[in-house]
Short mmCIF file of C-alpha atoms in Angstrom, two decimals:
data_model
loop_
_atom_site.label_atom_id
_atom_site.label_comp_id
_atom_site.label_asym_id
_atom_site.label_seq_id
_atom_site.Cartn_x
_atom_site.Cartn_y
_atom_site.Cartn_z
CA SER A 20 -8.59 0.96 17.47
CA HIS A 21 -9.86 2.19 14.15
CA GLY A 22 -7.94 -0.44 11.87
CA GLY A 23 -4.80 1.76 11.47
CA TRP A 24 -1.15 0.50 11.16
CA ALA A 25 2.08 2.13 10.56
CA SER A 26 5.13 1.06 8.63
CA LEU A 27 8.96 1.76 8.86
CA LEU A 28 9.94 2.90 5.49
CA GLU A 29 13.57 3.79 6.36
CA VAL A 30 16.18 5.09 8.65
CA VAL A 31 17.81 8.19 7.52
CA ASP A 32 21.52 9.27 8.81
CA GLY A 33 21.19 6.64 11.54
CA ASN A 34 19.05 8.26 13.51
CA ARG A 35 15.59 9.40 11.88
CA ALA A 36 13.05 6.92 11.22
CA VAL A 37 10.72 7.57 8.62
CA VAL A 38 7.18 6.00 8.93
CA THR A 39 4.01 6.01 7.05
CA MET A 40 0.63 5.43 8.50
CA GLY A 41 -2.16 3.81 6.94
CA GLY A 42 -5.74 2.10 7.14
CA GLY A 43 -7.81 4.34 9.58
CA CYS A 44 -4.85 6.29 10.68
CA GLN A 45 -4.32 7.83 7.39
CA GLY A 46 -6.13 11.41 7.31
CA CYS A 47 -6.86 10.93 11.10
CA ALA A 48 -7.38 14.28 13.00
CA VAL A 49 -5.14 12.24 15.89
CA SER A 50 -2.74 10.80 13.88
CA ALA A 51 0.12 13.30 14.90
CA ILE A 52 -0.90 12.11 18.45
CA THR A 53 -0.62 8.78 17.61
CA LEU A 54 2.88 9.46 16.22
CA ARG A 55 4.22 11.26 18.88
CA GLU A 56 2.87 9.32 22.00
CA GLY A 57 2.57 6.04 20.56
CA ILE A 58 5.15 5.24 17.80
CA GLN A 59 7.95 7.46 18.25
CA LYS A 60 7.81 6.71 21.92
CA ALA A 61 7.92 3.16 21.47
CA ILE A 62 10.69 3.26 18.75
CA ILE A 63 13.01 5.78 20.69
CA GLU A 64 12.61 3.54 24.00
CA ARG A 65 13.56 0.38 22.47
CA ILE A 66 16.29 2.00 19.85
CA PRO A 67 18.13 4.71 21.56
CA GLU A 68 19.96 5.26 18.12
CA ILE A 69 16.76 7.00 16.85
CA THR A 70 16.09 10.82 17.98
CA GLU A 71 13.32 11.56 15.89
CA VAL A 72 10.50 9.90 14.07
CA VAL A 73 9.06 11.63 10.79
CA ASP A 74 5.72 10.83 9.30
CA ALA A 75 5.87 10.73 5.62
CA THR A 76 2.13 9.82 5.05
CA ASP A 77 0.10 11.91 2.79
CA HIS A 78 -3.06 12.27 4.86
CA ASP A 79 -5.14 13.74 2.08
CA SER A 80 -4.89 10.77 -0.40
CA GLY A 81 -6.05 7.21 -0.38
CA ASP A 82 -8.95 5.48 -0.97
CA ASN A 83 -10.54 5.96 2.37
CA PRO A 84 -8.80 8.36 4.58
CA TYR A 85 -10.27 8.36 7.94
CA TYR A 86 -11.39 12.41 7.76
CA THR A 87 -11.12 14.25 4.44
#
């Protein structure tokens, strides 16, 4: 709701999705909840081979992280 986005970077070992988050999600205090309850849940429901979703975002850097 605050202009964030997520992007799939790669799938490692056939079962681990690596994502990065940007916009309002970068540095947001609830980004871990967004990852776990939203992104991870949606990916695992649609692609059963994926068992883990990893956030590779550097939440402390960027032009305008949500909270720093």
